[in-house]
Amino acid sequence: DQQVKQNSPSLSVQEGRISILNCDYTNSMFDYFLWYKKYPAEGPTFLISISSIKDKNEDGRFTVFLNKSAKHLSLHIVPSQPGDSAVYFCAAVNTGNQFYFGTGTSLTVIP
Amino acid sequence: DAGITQSPRHKVTETGTPVTLRCHQTENHRYMYWYRQDPGHGLRLIHYSYGVKDTDKGEVSDGYSVSRSKTEDFLLTLESATSSQTSVYFCAISFLAGAGELFFGEGSRLTVL
């Protein structure tokens, strides 16, 4: 069973607007969450992370929100830029240092 | 950029042949991972290592084996490749347990005919 889920395979947003990417998880024992960005023919690159003891972490245009009771996290990008167009993966880490990834959301930012 | 090198970057092979993918790191990180990426499945963990000679299975380990005889090298072996193992394989490394990030290699595209 998929422990980390991204139910939206794709998302299109106008440049300058907010992009919201969502992720759900099933295992309450995950204690750390991350977002990765991936361009075609490249490896994923780390974007932002959040510990399970926090509910928000912000880094420039990127903010990650964690709702533990709902087992849900989201990534907000504002303002969105055409260079943000990529596939975004959320990931969750357990105490054994195993990283579980979602299926990805392809973001297109329209100029 | 993290010093991770995957080889080969591209390989085409036939069903039933053995294949070995190599991941080499220059960061001296303790943890190393092999993932495969497939449409509709995202990134799935095949095997991981938490030190020399210490490895464990991930979500999709059937048909794969790994070895780590040195800190810097993590090998993924398909003993007898099948078409279902056609995929893009990513190696990743991490230095910190539980709260660190993964650094990924550029990927190895494997096609099994």
PDB file of C-alpha atoms in Angstrom:
ATOM      1  CA  ASP A   1       0.000   0.000   0.000  1.00  0.00           C
ATOM      2  CA  GLN A   2       1.113   3.497  -0.815  1.00  0.00           C
ATOM      3  CA  GLN A   3       1.982   5.204   2.454  1.00  0.00           C
ATOM      4  CA  VAL A   4       2.333   8.620   0.870  1.00  0.00           C
ATOM      5  CA  LYS A   5      -0.196   9.810  -1.694  1.00  0.00           C
ATOM      6  CA  GLN A   6      -0.459  12.712  -4.062  1.00  0.00           C
ATOM      7  CA  ASN A   7      -3.912  12.580  -5.544  1.00  0.00           C
ATOM      8  CA  SER A   8      -3.465  15.296  -8.159  1.00  0.00           C
ATOM      9  CA  PRO A   9      -1.246  14.115 -11.007  1.00  0.00           C
ATOM     10  CA  SER A  10      -1.132  17.570 -12.550  1.00  0.00           C
ATOM     11  CA  LEU A  11      -1.754  21.229 -11.787  1.00  0.00           C
ATOM     12  CA  SER A  12      -1.732  24.341 -13.990  1.00  0.00           C
ATOM     13  CA  VAL A  13      -1.363  27.828 -12.546  1.00  0.00           C
ATOM     14  CA  GLN A  14      -0.939  31.283 -14.006  1.00  0.00           C
ATOM     15  CA  GLU A  15       2.353  33.019 -13.426  1.00  0.00           C
ATOM     16  CA  GLY A  16       2.232  35.183 -10.314  1.00  0.00           C
ATOM     17  CA  ARG A  17      -0.579  33.205  -8.689  1.00  0.00           C
ATOM     18  CA  ILE A  18      -0.298  30.722  -5.862  1.00  0.00           C
ATOM     19  CA  SER A  19       0.394  27.029  -6.489  1.00  0.00           C
ATOM     20  CA  ILE A  20      -0.847  24.594  -3.858  1.00  0.00           C
ATOM     21  CA  LEU A  21       0.330  21.010  -3.983  1.00  0.00           C
ATOM     22  CA  ASN A  22      -1.155  18.458  -1.636  1.00  0.00           C
ATOM     23  CA  CYS A  23       0.044  15.249  -0.051  1.00  0.00           C
ATOM     24  CA  ASP A  24      -1.550  12.729   2.311  1.00  0.00           C
ATOM     25  CA  TYR A  25       0.097  10.019   4.363  1.00  0.00           C
ATOM     26  CA  THR A  26      -1.171   7.041   6.294  1.00  0.00           C
ATOM     27  CA  ASN A  27       1.548   6.266   8.841  1.00  0.00           C
ATOM     28  CA  SER A  28       1.384   8.424  11.962  1.00  0.00           C
ATOM     29  CA  MET A  29       4.932   7.323  12.860  1.00  0.00           C
ATOM     30  CA  PHE A  30       6.528   9.463  10.171  1.00  0.00           C
ATOM     31  CA  ASP A  31       8.492  12.182  11.901  1.00  0.00           C
ATOM     32  CA  TYR A  32       9.864  14.244   9.046  1.00  0.00           C
ATOM     33  CA  PHE A  33       8.470  15.374   5.707  1.00  0.00           C
ATOM     34  CA  LEU A  34      10.113  16.794   2.619  1.00  0.00           C
ATOM     35  CA  TRP A  35       9.282  18.157  -0.812  1.00  0.00           C
ATOM     36  CA  TYR A  36      11.396  17.473  -3.862  1.00  0.00           C
ATOM     37  CA  LYS A  37      11.356  19.018  -7.297  1.00  0.00           C
ATOM     38  CA  LYS A  38      12.261  17.108 -10.422  1.00  0.00           C
ATOM     39  CA  TYR A  39      13.017  18.258 -13.937  1.00  0.00           C
ATOM     40  CA  PRO A  40      13.035  15.780 -16.848  1.00  0.00           C
ATOM     41  CA  ALA A  41      16.217  13.695 -17.178  1.00  0.00           C
ATOM     42  CA  GLU A  42      17.516  14.916 -13.828  1.00  0.00           C
ATOM     43  CA  GLY A  43      17.483  13.543 -10.304  1.00  0.00           C
ATOM     44  CA  PRO A  44      15.066  15.024  -7.754  1.00  0.00           C
ATOM     45  CA  THR A  45      16.372  17.975  -5.787  1.00  0.00           C
ATOM     46  CA  PHE A  46      15.452  18.908  -2.252  1.00  0.00           C
ATOM     47  CA  LEU A  47      13.135  21.883  -1.867  1.00  0.00           C
ATOM     48  CA  ILE A  48      11.890  22.243   1.697  1.00  0.00           C
ATOM     49  CA  SER A  49      11.209  20.109   4.763  1.00  0.00           C
ATOM     50  CA  ILE A  50       9.243  20.119   7.992  1.00  0.00           C
ATOM     51  CA  SER A  51       9.540  18.258  11.250  1.00  0.00           C
ATOM     52  CA  SER A  52       6.473  16.566  12.691  1.00  0.00           C
ATOM     53  CA  ILE A  53       6.680  18.853  15.724  1.00  0.00           C
ATOM     54  CA  LYS A  54       5.983  21.908  13.572  1.00  0.00           C
ATOM     55  CA  ASP A  55       3.017  22.940  11.480  1.00  0.00           C
ATOM     56  CA  LYS A  56       4.662  25.397   9.130  1.00  0.00           C
ATOM     57  CA  ASN A  57       8.013  26.048   7.554  1.00  0.00           C
ATOM     58  CA  GLU A  58       8.795  28.846   5.156  1.00  0.00           C
ATOM     59  CA  ASP A  59      11.691  29.399   2.786  1.00  0.00           C
ATOM     60  CA  GLY A  60      11.341  32.311   0.418  1.00  0.00           C
ATOM     61  CA  ARG A  61       8.491  31.648  -1.990  1.00  0.00           C
ATOM     62  CA  PHE A  62       7.961  28.149  -0.619  1.00  0.00           C
ATOM     63  CA  THR A  63       5.928  27.259   2.471  1.00  0.00           C
ATOM     64  CA  VAL A  64       5.081  23.794   3.712  1.00  0.00           C
ATOM     65  CA  PHE A  65       2.134  23.230   6.015  1.00  0.00           C
ATOM     66  CA  LEU A  66       1.619  20.112   8.106  1.00  0.00           C
ATOM     67  CA  ASN A  67      -1.698  19.017   9.589  1.00  0.00           C
ATOM     68  CA  LYS A  68      -0.905  15.951  11.667  1.00  0.00           C
ATOM     69  CA  SER A  69      -4.450  15.254  12.749  1.00  0.00           C
ATOM     70  CA  ALA A  70      -5.492  15.032   9.109  1.00  0.00           C
ATOM     71  CA  LYS A  71      -2.205  13.388   8.042  1.00  0.00           C
ATOM     72  CA  HIS A  72      -1.915  16.005   5.348  1.00  0.00           C
ATOM     73  CA  LEU A  73       0.778  18.333   4.141  1.00  0.00           C
ATOM     74  CA  SER A  74       0.795  20.951   1.450  1.00  0.00           C
ATOM     75  CA  LEU A  75       3.342  23.014  -0.426  1.00  0.00           C
ATOM     76  CA  HIS A  76       2.505  26.614  -1.297  1.00  0.00           C
ATOM     77  CA  ILE A  77       4.485  28.450  -3.947  1.00  0.00           C
ATOM     78  CA  VAL A  78       3.830  32.149  -4.203  1.00  0.00           C
ATOM     79  CA  PRO A  79       4.254  33.829  -6.549  1.00  0.00           C
ATOM     80  CA  SER A  80       4.548  31.003  -9.049  1.00  0.00           C
ATOM     81  CA  GLN A  81       7.116  31.401 -11.804  1.00  0.00           C
ATOM     82  CA  PRO A  82       7.516  29.561 -15.131  1.00  0.00           C
ATOM     83  CA  GLY A  83      10.770  28.059 -13.828  1.00  0.00           C
ATOM     84  CA  ASP A  84       8.757  26.303 -11.134  1.00  0.00           C
ATOM     85  CA  SER A  85       7.260  24.038 -13.790  1.00  0.00           C
ATOM     86  CA  ALA A  86       8.402  20.563 -12.777  1.00  0.00           C
ATOM     87  CA  VAL A  87       7.221  17.404 -11.052  1.00  0.00           C
ATOM     88  CA  TYR A  88       6.949  17.752  -7.282  1.00  0.00           C
ATOM     89  CA  PHE A  89       7.244  14.795  -4.943  1.00  0.00           C
ATOM     90  CA  CYS A  90       6.409  14.767  -1.276  1.00  0.00           C
ATOM     91  CA  ALA A  91       8.272  12.357   0.974  1.00  0.00           C
ATOM     92  CA  ALA A  92       7.975  11.105   4.525  1.00  0.00           C
ATOM     93  CA  VAL A  93      10.704   9.647   6.704  1.00  0.00           C
ATOM     94  CA  ASN A  94      10.398   7.133   9.499  1.00  0.00           C
ATOM     95  CA  THR A  95      12.751   6.538  12.409  1.00  0.00           C
ATOM     96  CA  GLY A  96      14.544   3.865  10.394  1.00  0.00           C
ATOM     97  CA  ASN A  97      15.569   6.556   7.912  1.00  0.00           C
ATOM     98  CA  GLN A  98      13.447   5.078   5.147  1.00  0.00           C
ATOM     99  CA  PHE A  99      12.085   7.719   2.803  1.00  0.00           C
ATOM    100  CA  TYR A 100       8.688   7.080   1.215  1.00  0.00           C
ATOM    101  CA  PHE A 101       7.630   9.150  -1.764  1.00  0.00           C
ATOM    102  CA  GLY A 102       4.320  10.061  -3.298  1.00  0.00           C
ATOM    103  CA  THR A 103       3.511   9.580  -6.968  1.00  0.00           C
ATOM    104  CA  GLY A 104       4.240  13.186  -7.875  1.00  0.00           C
ATOM    105  CA  THR A 105       2.329  16.211  -9.146  1.00  0.00           C
ATOM    106  CA  SER A 106       3.315  17.818 -12.424  1.00  0.00           C
ATOM    107  CA  LEU A 107       3.102  21.591 -12.057  1.00  0.00           C
ATOM    108  CA  THR A 108       2.833  23.835 -15.095  1.00  0.00           C
ATOM    109  CA  VAL A 109       3.130  27.570 -14.572  1.00  0.00           C
ATOM    110  CA  ILE A 110       1.664  29.418 -17.519  1.00  0.00           C
ATOM    111  CA  PRO A 111       3.373  32.701 -18.439  1.00  0.00           C
TER     112      PRO A 111
ATOM    113  CA  ASP B   1      26.059  19.484  -5.682  1.00  0.00           C
ATOM    114  CA  ALA B   2      26.416  16.229  -3.820  1.00  0.00           C
ATOM    115  CA  GLY B   3      29.101  14.000  -5.324  1.00  0.00           C
ATOM    116  CA  ILE B   4      26.994  11.104  -6.578  1.00  0.00           C
ATOM    117  CA  THR B   5      27.790   9.284  -9.773  1.00  0.00           C
ATOM    118  CA  GLN B   6      25.630   6.585 -11.291  1.00  0.00           C
ATOM    119  CA  SER B   7      26.831   4.219 -13.979  1.00  0.00           C
ATOM    120  CA  PRO B   8      25.853   3.319 -16.561  1.00  0.00           C
ATOM    121  CA  ARG B   9      23.510   6.205 -17.290  1.00  0.00           C
ATOM    122  CA  HIS B  10      21.753   4.278 -20.033  1.00  0.00           C
ATOM    123  CA  LYS B  11      21.572   0.580 -20.695  1.00  0.00           C
ATOM    124  CA  VAL B  12      19.574  -1.673 -22.985  1.00  0.00           C
ATOM    125  CA  THR B  13      19.630  -5.351 -22.229  1.00  0.00           C
ATOM    126  CA  GLU B  14      17.685  -8.496 -22.958  1.00  0.00           C
ATOM    127  CA  THR B  15      15.381 -10.471 -20.700  1.00  0.00           C
ATOM    128  CA  GLY B  16      17.245 -12.975 -18.577  1.00  0.00           C
ATOM    129  CA  THR B  17      20.601 -11.221 -18.550  1.00  0.00           C
ATOM    130  CA  PRO B  18      22.225  -9.967 -15.336  1.00  0.00           C
ATOM    131  CA  VAL B  19      22.624  -6.239 -14.868  1.00  0.00           C
ATOM    132  CA  THR B  20      24.563  -4.262 -12.276  1.00  0.00           C
ATOM    133  CA  LEU B  21      24.096  -0.578 -11.629  1.00  0.00           C
ATOM    134  CA  ARG B  22      26.707   1.284  -9.664  1.00  0.00           C
ATOM    135  CA  CYS B  23      26.357   4.250  -7.358  1.00  0.00           C
ATOM    136  CA  HIS B  24      29.502   6.011  -6.235  1.00  0.00           C
ATOM    137  CA  GLN B  25      29.597   8.848  -3.697  1.00  0.00           C
ATOM    138  CA  THR B  26      32.402  11.136  -2.628  1.00  0.00           C
ATOM    139  CA  GLU B  27      30.561  12.544   0.412  1.00  0.00           C
ATOM    140  CA  ASN B  28      31.303   9.749   2.900  1.00  0.00           C
ATOM    141  CA  HIS B  29      27.589   9.614   3.782  1.00  0.00           C
ATOM    142  CA  ARG B  30      26.417   6.674   5.811  1.00  0.00           C
ATOM    143  CA  TYR B  31      23.053   6.018   4.184  1.00  0.00           C
ATOM    144  CA  MET B  32      22.596   5.005   0.570  1.00  0.00           C
ATOM    145  CA  TYR B  33      19.415   4.101  -1.300  1.00  0.00           C
ATOM    146  CA  TRP B  34      18.220   2.722  -4.591  1.00  0.00           C
ATOM    147  CA  TYR B  35      14.864   3.908  -5.979  1.00  0.00           C
ATOM    148  CA  ARG B  36      13.045   3.246  -9.183  1.00  0.00           C
ATOM    149  CA  GLN B  37      10.774   5.765 -10.851  1.00  0.00           C
ATOM    150  CA  ASP B  38       7.826   4.642 -12.930  1.00  0.00           C
ATOM    151  CA  PRO B  39       4.820   6.555 -14.279  1.00  0.00           C
ATOM    152  CA  GLY B  40       1.943   6.436 -11.828  1.00  0.00           C
ATOM    153  CA  HIS B  41       4.124   5.056  -9.063  1.00  0.00           C
ATOM    154  CA  GLY B  42       6.493   7.871  -8.262  1.00  0.00           C
ATOM    155  CA  LEU B  43       9.704   6.886  -6.531  1.00  0.00           C
ATOM    156  CA  ARG B  44       9.734   3.496  -4.863  1.00  0.00           C
ATOM    157  CA  LEU B  45      12.442   2.263  -2.544  1.00  0.00           C
ATOM    158  CA  ILE B  46      14.182  -0.926  -3.688  1.00  0.00           C
ATOM    159  CA  HIS B  47      16.949  -1.394  -1.123  1.00  0.00           C
ATOM    160  CA  TYR B  48      18.885   0.788   1.223  1.00  0.00           C
ATOM    161  CA  SER B  49      22.084   0.649   3.238  1.00  0.00           C
ATOM    162  CA  TYR B  50      22.939   2.120   6.602  1.00  0.00           C
ATOM    163  CA  GLY B  51      26.602   1.228   6.516  1.00  0.00           C
ATOM    164  CA  VAL B  52      29.187  -1.046   4.979  1.00  0.00           C
ATOM    165  CA  LYS B  53      27.727  -4.532   4.623  1.00  0.00           C
ATOM    166  CA  ASP B  54      24.496  -3.362   6.282  1.00  0.00           C
ATOM    167  CA  THR B  55      21.584  -3.412   3.864  1.00  0.00           C
ATOM    168  CA  ASP B  56      17.854  -3.902   4.020  1.00  0.00           C
ATOM    169  CA  LYS B  57      14.893  -4.331   1.723  1.00  0.00           C
ATOM    170  CA  GLY B  58      12.553  -1.603   0.624  1.00  0.00           C
ATOM    171  CA  GLU B  59       9.058  -1.649  -0.872  1.00  0.00           C
ATOM    172  CA  VAL B  60       9.901  -3.344  -4.180  1.00  0.00           C
ATOM    173  CA  SER B  61      12.952  -5.501  -3.534  1.00  0.00           C
ATOM    174  CA  ASP B  62      11.879  -8.684  -5.359  1.00  0.00           C
ATOM    175  CA  GLY B  63      14.256  -9.452  -8.215  1.00  0.00           C
ATOM    176  CA  TYR B  64      16.960  -7.128  -6.915  1.00  0.00           C
ATOM    177  CA  SER B  65      19.992  -7.557  -4.698  1.00  0.00           C
ATOM    178  CA  VAL B  66      22.498  -5.040  -3.398  1.00  0.00           C
ATOM    179  CA  SER B  67      25.975  -4.943  -1.994  1.00  0.00           C
ATOM    180  CA  ARG B  68      28.002  -2.365  -0.161  1.00  0.00           C
ATOM    181  CA  SER B  69      31.588  -3.387   0.481  1.00  0.00           C
ATOM    182  CA  LYS B  70      32.877   0.172   0.737  1.00  0.00           C
ATOM    183  CA  THR B  71      31.311   3.359   2.097  1.00  0.00           C
ATOM    184  CA  GLU B  72      31.454   5.023  -1.283  1.00  0.00           C
ATOM    185  CA  ASP B  73      29.930   2.299  -3.466  1.00  0.00           C
ATOM    186  CA  PHE B  74      26.439   0.808  -3.509  1.00  0.00           C
ATOM    187  CA  LEU B  75      25.692  -1.749  -6.216  1.00  0.00           C
ATOM    188  CA  LEU B  76      22.250  -2.777  -7.424  1.00  0.00           C
ATOM    189  CA  THR B  77      22.059  -6.126  -9.238  1.00  0.00           C
ATOM    190  CA  LEU B  78      19.271  -7.594 -11.300  1.00  0.00           C
ATOM    191  CA  GLU B  79      20.194 -11.276 -11.383  1.00  0.00           C
ATOM    192  CA  SER B  80      17.931 -12.007 -14.344  1.00  0.00           C
ATOM    193  CA  ALA B  81      16.395  -8.894 -15.831  1.00  0.00           C
ATOM    194  CA  THR B  82      12.709  -8.856 -16.785  1.00  0.00           C
ATOM    195  CA  SER B  83      10.730  -6.362 -18.836  1.00  0.00           C
ATOM    196  CA  SER B  84       8.956  -5.192 -15.667  1.00  0.00           C
ATOM    197  CA  GLN B  85      12.306  -3.900 -14.462  1.00  0.00           C
ATOM    198  CA  THR B  86      12.478  -1.398 -17.298  1.00  0.00           C
ATOM    199  CA  SER B  87      12.645   1.841 -15.355  1.00  0.00           C
ATOM    200  CA  VAL B  88      14.730   4.805 -14.327  1.00  0.00           C
ATOM    201  CA  TYR B  89      16.838   3.993 -11.299  1.00  0.00           C
ATOM    202  CA  PHE B  90      18.005   6.630  -8.866  1.00  0.00           C
ATOM    203  CA  CYS B  91      20.648   6.342  -6.217  1.00  0.00           C
ATOM    204  CA  ALA B  92      20.407   8.628  -3.200  1.00  0.00           C
ATOM    205  CA  ILE B  93      22.533   9.364  -0.155  1.00  0.00           C
ATOM    206  CA  SER B  94      21.877  10.832   3.263  1.00  0.00           C
ATOM    207  CA  PHE B  95      24.175  11.707   6.115  1.00  0.00           C
ATOM    208  CA  LEU B  96      21.687  12.205   8.915  1.00  0.00           C
ATOM    209  CA  ALA B  97      19.176   9.738  10.277  1.00  0.00           C
ATOM    210  CA  GLY B  98      15.585  10.859  10.575  1.00  0.00           C
ATOM    211  CA  ALA B  99      15.927  14.538   9.827  1.00  0.00           C
ATOM    212  CA  GLY B 100      18.235  14.857   6.895  1.00  0.00           C
ATOM    213  CA  GLU B 101      17.544  15.219   3.254  1.00  0.00           C
ATOM    214  CA  LEU B 102      18.265  12.815   0.436  1.00  0.00           C
ATOM    215  CA  PHE B 103      20.645  13.807  -2.323  1.00  0.00           C
ATOM    216  CA  PHE B 104      19.969  12.075  -5.609  1.00  0.00           C
ATOM    217  CA  GLY B 105      22.110  11.007  -8.491  1.00  0.00           C
ATOM    218  CA  GLU B 106      21.141  11.786 -12.079  1.00  0.00           C
ATOM    219  CA  GLY B 107      19.536   8.421 -12.707  1.00  0.00           C
ATOM    220  CA  SER B 108      20.185   5.327 -14.799  1.00  0.00           C
ATOM    221  CA  ARG B 109      17.710   4.477 -17.511  1.00  0.00           C
ATOM    222  CA  LEU B 110      17.398   0.712 -17.983  1.00  0.00           C
ATOM    223  CA  THR B 111      15.467  -0.878 -20.819  1.00  0.00           C
ATOM    224  CA  VAL B 112      14.893  -4.635 -20.750  1.00  0.00           C
ATOM    225  CA  LEU B 113      13.763  -6.015 -24.108  1.00  0.00           C
TER     226      LEU B 113
END
